[in-house]
Coordinates of C-alpha atoms in Angstrom, one line a residue:
M1 CA 0.0 0.0 0.0
A2 CA 1.2 3.5 -0.8
A3 CA 1.9 5.9 2.0
P4 CA -0.4 9.0 2.3
C5 CA 1.5 12.1 1.1
R6 CA 1.0 15.8 1.5
T7 CA 2.7 18.6 -0.4
R8 CA 2.7 22.4 0.1
T9 CA 4.5 25.2 -1.8
L10 CA 6.6 27.4 0.5
Q11 CA 8.0 30.0 -1.9
V12 CA 8.4 30.8 -5.6
V13 CA 11.3 33.0 -6.9
D14 CA 11.7 34.8 -10.2
T15 CA 15.0 33.8 -11.7
E16 CA 14.7 36.2 -14.8
F17 CA 16.2 33.6 -17.1
S18 CA 15.1 30.0 -17.6
A19 CA 16.2 28.0 -14.5
D20 CA 17.6 24.5 -15.3
A21 CA 19.8 23.4 -12.4
V22 CA 19.3 23.6 -8.6
E23 CA 21.3 22.0 -5.8
W24 CA 21.2 22.2 -2.0
C25 CA 24.6 22.1 -0.4
P26 CA 25.2 18.6 1.1
V27 CA 28.1 19.6 3.3
E28 CA 27.4 19.2 7.0
G29 CA 26.7 22.6 8.6
W30 CA 25.8 24.2 5.2
H31 CA 22.5 22.5 4.4
S32 CA 20.6 25.8 4.3
I33 CA 22.5 27.0 1.2
L34 CA 20.9 26.6 -2.2
A35 CA 22.5 27.2 -5.6
C36 CA 20.4 27.8 -8.8
G37 CA 21.7 28.1 -12.4
T38 CA 20.0 29.6 -15.4
Y39 CA 20.3 29.4 -19.1
H40 CA 19.2 32.0 -21.7
L41 CA 19.7 31.8 -25.5
R42 CA 19.9 35.3 -26.9
P43 CA 19.0 35.4 -30.6
P44 CA 21.8 36.6 -32.9
D45 CA 21.8 39.9 -34.7
E46 CA 20.2 39.4 -38.1
T47 CA 23.5 40.0 -40.0
D48 CA 26.9 41.3 -39.2
S49 CA 28.7 43.9 -41.3
R50 CA 29.9 41.1 -43.6
G51 CA 26.4 39.9 -44.2
S52 CA 26.9 36.5 -42.5
N53 CA 24.7 35.2 -39.8
G54 CA 25.8 35.8 -36.2
A55 CA 26.1 33.2 -33.5
C56 CA 23.6 32.7 -30.7
D57 CA 24.8 34.1 -27.4
R58 CA 24.2 31.8 -24.5
T59 CA 24.2 33.6 -21.2
G60 CA 23.2 32.7 -17.6
R61 CA 23.4 33.6 -14.0
L62 CA 24.3 31.7 -10.8
Y63 CA 22.1 32.5 -7.7
L64 CA 23.0 31.6 -4.1
Y65 CA 20.2 31.5 -1.5
H66 CA 20.0 31.0 2.2
Y67 CA 17.0 29.0 3.6
N68 CA 15.7 30.2 7.0
E69 CA 13.2 28.0 8.7
E70 CA 12.4 30.8 11.1
Q71 CA 10.6 32.6 8.2
P72 CA 8.0 30.1 7.2
F73 CA 6.3 32.2 4.5
I74 CA 9.5 33.5 2.8
P75 CA 12.2 31.2 3.9
L76 CA 14.5 31.8 0.9
T77 CA 16.8 34.9 0.7
E78 CA 19.1 35.7 -2.1
I79 CA 22.6 36.3 -0.9
Q80 CA 24.6 36.4 -4.1
R81 CA 24.2 36.5 -7.9
I82 CA 27.0 36.0 -10.5
D83 CA 26.5 36.7 -14.2
T84 CA 28.1 33.8 -16.1
A85 CA 27.9 31.8 -19.4
A86 CA 24.7 29.7 -19.7
I87 CA 24.7 27.0 -16.9
L88 CA 23.8 23.5 -17.8
D89 CA 24.6 21.7 -14.5
I90 CA 25.5 22.4 -10.9
K91 CA 26.8 19.9 -8.4
W92 CA 28.2 20.4 -4.9
C93 CA 31.0 18.2 -3.6
H94 CA 29.5 16.1 -0.8
I95 CA 32.5 16.8 1.5
P96 CA 34.6 20.0 2.1
V97 CA 37.5 20.6 -0.3
A98 CA 40.4 22.4 1.4
E99 CA 38.1 23.0 4.4
H100 CA 35.4 24.7 2.3
P101 CA 32.2 23.6 0.5
M102 CA 32.9 23.5 -3.2
V103 CA 30.5 23.6 -6.2
G104 CA 31.2 22.6 -9.8
I105 CA 29.4 24.4 -12.6
A106 CA 29.2 23.1 -16.2
D107 CA 28.7 25.9 -18.7
S108 CA 28.1 26.7 -22.3
T109 CA 31.7 27.7 -23.0
G110 CA 32.8 24.1 -22.6
A111 CA 34.3 24.7 -19.1
V112 CA 33.7 23.3 -15.7
E113 CA 34.3 26.0 -13.1
F114 CA 34.8 25.3 -9.4
C115 CA 33.9 27.8 -6.7
H116 CA 34.6 27.8 -2.9
L117 CA 32.0 28.9 -0.4
T118 CA 33.6 31.4 2.0
G119 CA 32.4 33.2 5.1
S120 CA 31.2 31.9 8.5
E121 CA 27.7 33.3 8.5
K122 CA 25.2 31.3 6.5
N123 CA 23.2 34.4 5.5
S124 CA 26.2 36.3 4.2
C125 CA 28.5 33.6 2.7
M126 CA 29.8 34.1 -0.8
L127 CA 31.0 31.9 -3.7
E128 CA 34.5 32.7 -5.0
P129 CA 36.0 31.3 -8.2
C130 CA 38.8 28.8 -7.4
F131 CA 39.8 27.1 -10.6
R132 CA 38.4 25.9 -13.9
V133 CA 39.1 23.5 -16.7
D134 CA 38.3 23.8 -20.4
L135 CA 36.9 20.6 -21.9
G136 CA 37.2 21.6 -25.6
A137 CA 37.1 24.6 -28.0
Q138 CA 33.7 24.1 -29.5
C139 CA 31.7 22.2 -27.0
L140 CA 29.3 22.8 -24.2
A141 CA 29.8 21.1 -20.8
L142 CA 26.5 19.3 -20.2
S143 CA 26.9 17.6 -16.9
L144 CA 29.1 16.7 -14.0
D145 CA 29.2 14.4 -11.0
W146 CA 31.5 14.1 -8.0
S147 CA 33.0 10.8 -6.8
T148 CA 31.9 11.6 -3.2
G149 CA 28.2 10.5 -3.4
R150 CA 28.5 8.4 -0.3
E151 CA 30.2 11.3 1.6
Q152 CA 33.3 9.3 2.1
C153 CA 36.6 10.9 2.8
G154 CA 40.2 9.8 2.2
C155 CA 39.6 8.7 -1.4
P156 CA 41.0 10.4 -4.5
L157 CA 38.7 13.3 -5.4
R158 CA 37.4 12.9 -8.9
V159 CA 34.8 14.6 -11.2
I160 CA 33.3 13.2 -14.3
S161 CA 31.9 15.6 -16.9
S162 CA 30.2 15.1 -20.2
D163 CA 30.0 17.4 -23.2
S164 CA 28.2 18.2 -26.4
E165 CA 30.8 16.5 -28.5
G166 CA 29.9 13.1 -27.0
K167 CA 33.1 13.0 -24.8
L168 CA 33.6 12.1 -21.2
N169 CA 36.1 14.0 -19.2
L170 CA 37.6 12.5 -16.0
L171 CA 39.0 15.3 -13.7
A172 CA 41.2 15.1 -10.6
I173 CA 41.0 17.7 -7.9
D174 CA 44.2 18.5 -5.9
E175 CA 43.2 19.8 -2.6
S176 CA 46.6 21.0 -1.6
A177 CA 47.0 23.5 -4.4
P178 CA 44.0 23.5 -4.9
S179 CA 43.8 22.8 -8.6
V180 CA 42.2 20.6 -11.3
H181 CA 43.6 18.7 -14.2
I182 CA 42.2 16.3 -16.8
L183 CA 43.1 12.7 -16.2
N184 CA 41.5 11.3 -19.3
Q185 CA 39.1 12.2 -22.1
W186 CA 37.4 9.8 -24.5
E187 CA 34.6 9.7 -27.1
A188 CA 31.7 7.9 -25.4
H189 CA 28.7 8.8 -27.7
K190 CA 28.2 9.7 -31.3
F191 CA 26.1 12.7 -30.4
E192 CA 25.7 14.8 -27.2
A193 CA 26.7 13.0 -24.0
W194 CA 23.8 14.4 -21.9
I195 CA 24.8 12.9 -18.6
S196 CA 27.6 11.3 -16.7
A197 CA 27.7 9.8 -13.2
F198 CA 29.9 7.8 -10.8
N199 CA 29.2 4.5 -9.3
Y200 CA 29.4 5.8 -5.7
W201 CA 30.4 2.3 -4.4
D202 CA 33.2 1.8 -6.9
T203 CA 34.4 5.2 -8.2
D204 CA 36.6 3.6 -10.8
V205 CA 33.3 2.9 -12.7
V206 CA 31.4 5.7 -14.4
Y207 CA 28.1 5.7 -16.4
S208 CA 27.1 7.9 -19.3
G209 CA 24.0 8.5 -21.4
G210 CA 23.8 10.1 -24.8
D211 CA 21.6 11.3 -27.6
D212 CA 22.5 8.1 -29.5
N213 CA 19.9 6.4 -27.1
L214 CA 22.7 4.5 -25.4
L215 CA 23.5 3.9 -21.7
K216 CA 27.1 2.9 -21.1
G217 CA 29.3 1.9 -18.3
W218 CA 33.1 2.5 -18.2
D219 CA 36.0 1.2 -16.0
T220 CA 38.3 4.2 -15.9
R221 CA 41.3 1.9 -15.2
C222 CA 40.9 0.2 -18.5
R223 CA 41.1 1.2 -22.2
P224 CA 38.4 3.9 -22.4
E225 CA 37.4 3.0 -26.0
A226 CA 35.8 -0.2 -24.7
P227 CA 32.7 0.2 -22.4
V228 CA 32.0 -2.4 -19.8
F229 CA 28.5 -2.6 -21.1
T230 CA 26.2 -0.8 -23.6
S231 CA 22.4 -0.8 -23.1
R232 CA 19.9 0.0 -25.8
R233 CA 17.0 -0.4 -23.4
H234 CA 16.0 3.3 -23.7
S235 CA 14.4 4.2 -27.0
M236 CA 15.5 7.9 -27.0
G237 CA 18.3 10.0 -25.6
V238 CA 19.5 9.1 -22.1
C239 CA 19.7 12.3 -20.1
S240 CA 19.7 11.4 -16.4
I241 CA 21.6 8.8 -14.3
Q242 CA 22.1 8.5 -10.6
C243 CA 23.6 5.8 -8.5
S244 CA 21.9 5.1 -5.2
P245 CA 24.0 6.2 -2.2
H246 CA 22.1 3.8 0.0
R247 CA 22.1 0.5 -2.0
E248 CA 25.3 -0.8 -3.5
N249 CA 24.0 -2.2 -6.8
L250 CA 21.1 0.2 -7.5
L251 CA 21.1 2.6 -10.5
A252 CA 18.3 4.9 -11.8
T253 CA 18.3 6.2 -15.4
G254 CA 15.9 8.4 -17.3
S255 CA 15.4 9.4 -20.9
Y256 CA 13.5 11.5 -23.4
D257 CA 11.5 8.3 -23.9
E258 CA 9.6 9.3 -20.7
H259 CA 10.7 6.2 -18.8
V260 CA 12.5 5.8 -15.5
L261 CA 14.4 2.5 -15.3
L262 CA 15.9 0.9 -12.1
W263 CA 18.8 -1.4 -12.6
D264 CA 20.8 -3.9 -10.6
T265 CA 24.3 -3.0 -11.9
R266 CA 25.3 -6.7 -11.7
N267 CA 22.9 -7.4 -14.5
M268 CA 22.5 -4.6 -17.1
K269 CA 20.6 -6.7 -19.6
Q270 CA 17.2 -6.1 -18.1
P271 CA 16.0 -3.4 -15.7
L272 CA 14.4 -4.2 -12.4
A273 CA 11.6 -1.7 -13.1
D274 CA 10.2 0.5 -15.9
T275 CA 8.0 3.4 -15.0
H276 CA 6.3 5.7 -17.5
V277 CA 6.3 9.2 -16.1
E278 CA 4.7 11.0 -19.1
G279 CA 7.6 13.4 -19.7
G280 CA 11.3 13.3 -20.7
V281 CA 13.4 12.7 -17.5
W282 CA 16.0 15.4 -17.3
R283 CA 17.1 14.8 -13.7
L284 CA 16.8 12.0 -11.0
K285 CA 17.7 12.4 -7.4
W286 CA 17.6 9.7 -4.7
H287 CA 16.2 11.0 -1.3
P288 CA 19.2 11.6 1.1
T289 CA 17.8 9.4 3.9
C290 CA 14.8 7.5 2.6
D291 CA 16.4 4.9 0.4
F292 CA 13.3 3.9 -1.7
V293 CA 12.2 7.5 -2.7
L294 CA 13.2 8.9 -6.0
L295 CA 12.6 12.5 -7.3
A296 CA 12.3 12.9 -11.1
A297 CA 12.2 16.1 -13.2
C298 CA 10.0 15.1 -16.0
M299 CA 10.1 18.1 -18.4
Q300 CA 6.6 18.3 -19.9
S301 CA 4.8 16.6 -17.0
G302 CA 6.4 18.4 -14.1
F303 CA 8.1 16.8 -11.1
K304 CA 7.2 13.4 -9.7
I305 CA 8.1 11.5 -6.5
L306 CA 8.4 7.7 -7.0
D307 CA 8.1 4.9 -4.4
C308 CA 10.5 2.2 -5.5
R309 CA 9.9 -0.3 -2.6
G310 CA 7.8 -2.7 -4.7
S311 CA 10.3 -2.9 -7.4
L312 CA 13.2 -3.5 -5.0
A313 CA 11.5 -5.9 -2.6
E314 CA 8.6 -7.5 -4.5
N315 CA 9.8 -7.4 -8.1
T316 CA 7.0 -5.3 -9.3
E317 CA 7.6 -4.0 -12.8
E318 CA 7.0 -0.4 -12.1
C319 CA 7.3 2.1 -9.3
T320 CA 4.3 3.9 -7.7
I321 CA 4.1 7.6 -8.3
L322 CA 3.4 9.1 -4.9
S323 CA 3.1 12.8 -5.8
S324 CA 3.1 15.0 -8.9
Y325 CA 4.1 18.7 -8.9
V326 CA 2.5 19.7 -12.2
L327 CA 3.5 22.8 -14.2
H328 CA 1.9 24.4 -17.2
N329 CA 3.6 26.4 -20.0
S330 CA 7.0 25.4 -18.7
L331 CA 9.5 22.5 -18.6
A332 CA 10.7 20.8 -15.4
Y333 CA 14.5 20.6 -15.3
G334 CA 16.3 21.1 -12.0
A335 CA 15.3 19.2 -8.8
D336 CA 17.0 18.4 -5.5
W337 CA 16.2 17.3 -2.0
S338 CA 17.3 19.3 1.0
R339 CA 19.0 17.6 3.9
L340 CA 17.4 20.0 6.3
C341 CA 14.9 18.5 8.8
P342 CA 11.7 20.6 8.4
R343 CA 9.8 21.6 11.5
G344 CA 6.1 21.0 11.8
S345 CA 3.6 18.9 9.9
L346 CA 1.4 20.0 7.1
T347 CA -1.9 20.1 9.0
A348 CA -5.3 20.4 7.5
T349 CA -5.8 23.8 9.1
Q350 CA -2.6 25.1 7.5
D351 CA -3.6 23.8 4.2
S352 CA -7.0 25.6 4.3
I353 CA -5.8 29.0 5.4
A354 CA -2.3 29.6 4.1
E355 CA -1.6 31.2 0.8
C356 CA 0.6 29.6 -1.9
Q357 CA -0.2 26.1 -1.1
S358 CA -1.5 22.9 -2.4
S359 CA -4.8 21.2 -2.3
E360 CA -5.0 17.4 -2.6
E361 CA -6.3 16.0 -5.8
L362 CA -7.5 12.4 -6.3
V363 CA -5.8 11.1 -9.3
G364 CA -6.2 8.0 -11.3
R365 CA -8.9 6.4 -13.3
S366 CA -7.3 3.4 -14.8
E367 CA -7.5 3.1 -18.6
E368 CA -10.0 0.2 -18.4
G369 CA -11.9 1.8 -15.5
D370 CA -12.1 -1.5 -13.6
E371 CA -9.0 -1.4 -11.6
R372 CA -9.4 0.2 -8.2
L373 CA -6.6 -0.2 -5.8
N374 CA -6.3 1.4 -2.3
L375 CA -3.4 3.6 -3.2
Q376 CA -3.1 7.3 -2.9
V377 CA -1.6 9.3 -5.7
Q378 CA -2.0 13.0 -5.7
N379 CA -1.3 16.0 -7.9
L380 CA -0.3 19.3 -6.4
K381 CA -2.6 22.2 -7.1
I382 CA -0.9 25.5 -6.6
I383 CA -2.2 29.1 -6.8
Y384 CA 0.5 31.6 -6.6
E385 CA 1.3 35.2 -7.5
S386 CA 4.4 35.7 -9.6
P387 CA 7.2 37.6 -7.8
T388 CA 6.8 40.2 -10.6
A389 CA 3.2 40.6 -9.5
T390 CA 1.9 40.4 -13.1
F391 CA 0.0 37.1 -13.2
D392 CA -1.7 34.4 -11.2
V393 CA -1.3 30.8 -12.2
I394 CA -3.2 27.6 -11.3
L395 CA -1.1 24.6 -11.7
D396 CA -3.6 21.8 -11.6
E397 CA -3.6 18.8 -13.8
D398 CA -7.0 17.4 -13.0
S399 CA -9.1 20.1 -11.5
E400 CA -12.8 19.8 -11.6
G401 CA -13.5 23.4 -12.3
P402 CA -12.2 25.8 -15.0
A403 CA -8.9 27.4 -14.2
P404 CA -8.7 31.2 -14.3
P405 CA -7.2 32.6 -17.5
L406 CA -3.5 33.3 -17.5
K407 CA -2.8 37.0 -17.4
A408 CA 0.7 36.8 -18.9
K409 CA 2.0 35.2 -21.9
P410 CA 4.4 32.3 -21.5
G411 CA 8.1 33.0 -22.1
P412 CA 9.2 33.1 -25.7
E413 CA 10.4 29.8 -27.2
L414 CA 14.1 29.8 -27.5
P415 CA 15.4 29.6 -31.1
R416 CA 17.3 26.5 -32.2
A417 CA 21.0 27.0 -32.3
P418 CA 22.2 27.7 -35.9
E419 CA 24.8 25.0 -35.8
L420 CA 22.1 22.5 -35.2
A421 CA 19.5 23.9 -37.6
G422 CA 20.4 21.7 -40.5
G423 CA 21.0 18.0 -41.0
S424 CA 18.7 15.2 -40.0
D425 CA 21.4 13.0 -38.6
L426 CA 22.0 15.2 -35.5
K427 CA 18.8 14.6 -33.6
G428 CA 19.6 16.5 -30.4
S429 CA 19.5 20.2 -29.6
L430 CA 22.0 21.9 -27.5
D431 CA 19.3 24.4 -26.4
L432 CA 17.5 22.9 -23.5
A433 CA 14.2 24.3 -24.3
V434 CA 14.2 22.5 -27.7
G435 CA 15.8 19.2 -26.8
P436 CA 12.8 17.5 -25.1
A437 CA 10.3 18.1 -27.9
R438 CA 11.4 15.2 -29.9
G439 CA 8.5 12.8 -29.6
V440 CA 6.5 10.9 -27.2
G441 CA 7.8 7.9 -25.5
S442 CA 6.0 4.6 -25.9
G443 CA 5.2 1.8 -23.5
S444 CA 2.7 1.2 -20.7
G445 CA 2.3 4.0 -18.2
A446 CA 2.7 3.7 -14.5
K447 CA -0.5 2.8 -12.6
R448 CA -2.4 5.8 -11.4
P449 CA -5.1 4.1 -9.3
S450 CA -7.9 5.8 -7.6
G451 CA -7.4 6.2 -3.8
M452 CA -9.0 7.5 -0.7
G453 CA -8.9 11.3 -0.1
L454 CA -6.6 12.6 2.5
A455 CA -9.5 13.7 4.6
G456 CA -10.5 10.1 5.2
D457 CA -7.0 9.3 6.5
S458 CA -6.5 12.6 8.4
A459 CA -6.4 11.1 11.8
T460 CA -3.9 8.5 10.8
S461 CA -1.8 10.9 8.7
L462 CA -1.6 13.7 11.2
D463 CA -0.7 11.6 14.2
S464 CA 1.5 9.0 12.5
P465 CA 5.3 9.3 12.1
K466 CA 6.3 11.1 9.0
E467 CA 9.1 11.6 6.6
M468 CA 9.2 15.4 5.9
S469 CA 11.5 16.9 3.2
I470 CA 12.2 20.3 1.6
V471 CA 12.4 20.2 -2.2
A472 CA 13.7 22.8 -4.6
T473 CA 12.7 22.6 -8.3
C474 CA 13.1 24.9 -11.2
S475 CA 11.7 25.2 -14.7
F476 CA 12.1 26.6 -18.2
Y477 CA 9.9 29.3 -19.8
D478 CA 8.3 30.6 -16.6
N479 CA 11.8 31.4 -15.0
I480 CA 10.7 30.1 -11.6
L481 CA 12.5 28.5 -8.7
H482 CA 10.0 26.6 -6.5
V483 CA 10.6 25.6 -2.9
W484 CA 8.1 23.2 -1.4
K485 CA 7.6 20.8 1.5
W486 CA 6.8 17.1 1.0
E487 CA 5.4 14.9 3.7
M488 CA 4.9 11.1 3.6
S489 CA 3.3 9.1 6.4
L490 CA 5.5 6.3 7.6
I491 CA 2.3 4.3 8.3
T492 CA 0.7 2.9 5.2
S493 CA -3.1 2.6 4.8
A494 CA -2.7 -1.0 5.8
G495 CA -1.5 0.2 9.2
S496 CA 2.1 -0.9 9.0
P497 CA 5.2 1.2 8.7
P498 CA 7.2 0.8 5.5
E499 CA 10.5 -0.9 5.7
R500 CA 13.5 1.5 5.4
T501 CA 16.5 -0.5 4.6
A502 CA 19.9 0.3 3.1
Q503 CA 21.2 -3.1 2.4
S504 CA 22.5 -4.2 -1.0
L505 CA 20.2 -5.8 -3.6
H506 CA 20.0 -9.5 -3.4

């Protein structure tokens, strides 16, 4: 049985440009710090003096925020902004580097830049550039991952990054200098290598996904031209990968084909589970403490929280979608869990009187109409006023009444980069707003069964032990960073607590 869930928006922030990457700092003592990266494609001048077409200008901005739980209605405060090239990925190192938190930033100039967080006060700390590495002259750095996913110390500090030329770039960080240098570079995919990630349990192994629809594994100690495995299980470009920090052999992958796959890394021929999430899966994030909960940024269909228990323990073929944070006129890209422990439960009274919050929706009429399971799956209905005070939006996938009309136009569609405008062989787009619109994935969807309303379970859900989390998400087109609270009862509707284990897969 699925656990009852409640969700409430805490704050929305205007990022001015399209926001595509967001990361809470995982370093102990700095969990209240949030970084957000943006991407904007400025159209070229029509012609230059020589009559040739100009190049698109990709620009962006890095925001740093402090989260203050003592301010429940506006907990997020901007403490720094840095104008940069367009940002495509942000990742914090999970442990301090030279005694400071460090963040890596993959940008549109083909560089990965590393910044230290300095200052002792959380609400006045600053990011300062430390060092950078250029991956290539004519590429975009698309993703990066640190080897420290299990927050272990004493191991060589490594970063893996992927780029638009299809290469993987293995970097070494020297803490004593501090400095960075390239250990190895190799061609991994024929088109863009959208994503790269470490096996956190064996950091000599890395994974990559590309626009050639391939998922690959690599042993960095061996000849890089030969992958350890190549999977063709995804039917479109593979753009998200994350190794579980809790279970040794568990890997999650996502694709433009709108499917999230769970794998036992000892057998990459067939996934453990295949869940259709109705949107291209740009990012996947395992919950920092609850080992069966997975957050997915699903582009066209918003953000979804998956319960993977059945797939891991009972060999069910797909995960249960616990919650959906649905957006309209935008694309869901960045998503991350905070390690903060939120105070207070989402009570029915709070839900009914507070502004900017969710109301529970009952979702799920099965396609045949004859399957009724006692599971609760809910969409998040949000009514909020834009920080620019120009429009009201209702984000509601299945509301019973008509939604109020939008009072502002959606953001302009970013033009396709000129270097990708021609040629049918190159399927991908380097401009994030264009890339997802390639087609609709096929396959059976995840079950969205009808369930009992939260009001019917209010006594149980309000008094029972709960897993409460703060989530940050961001989206294209509407230029919005969302911060919201998610709460899951640890007592299922059957009356028993879910198992929370961190052992290896068997």
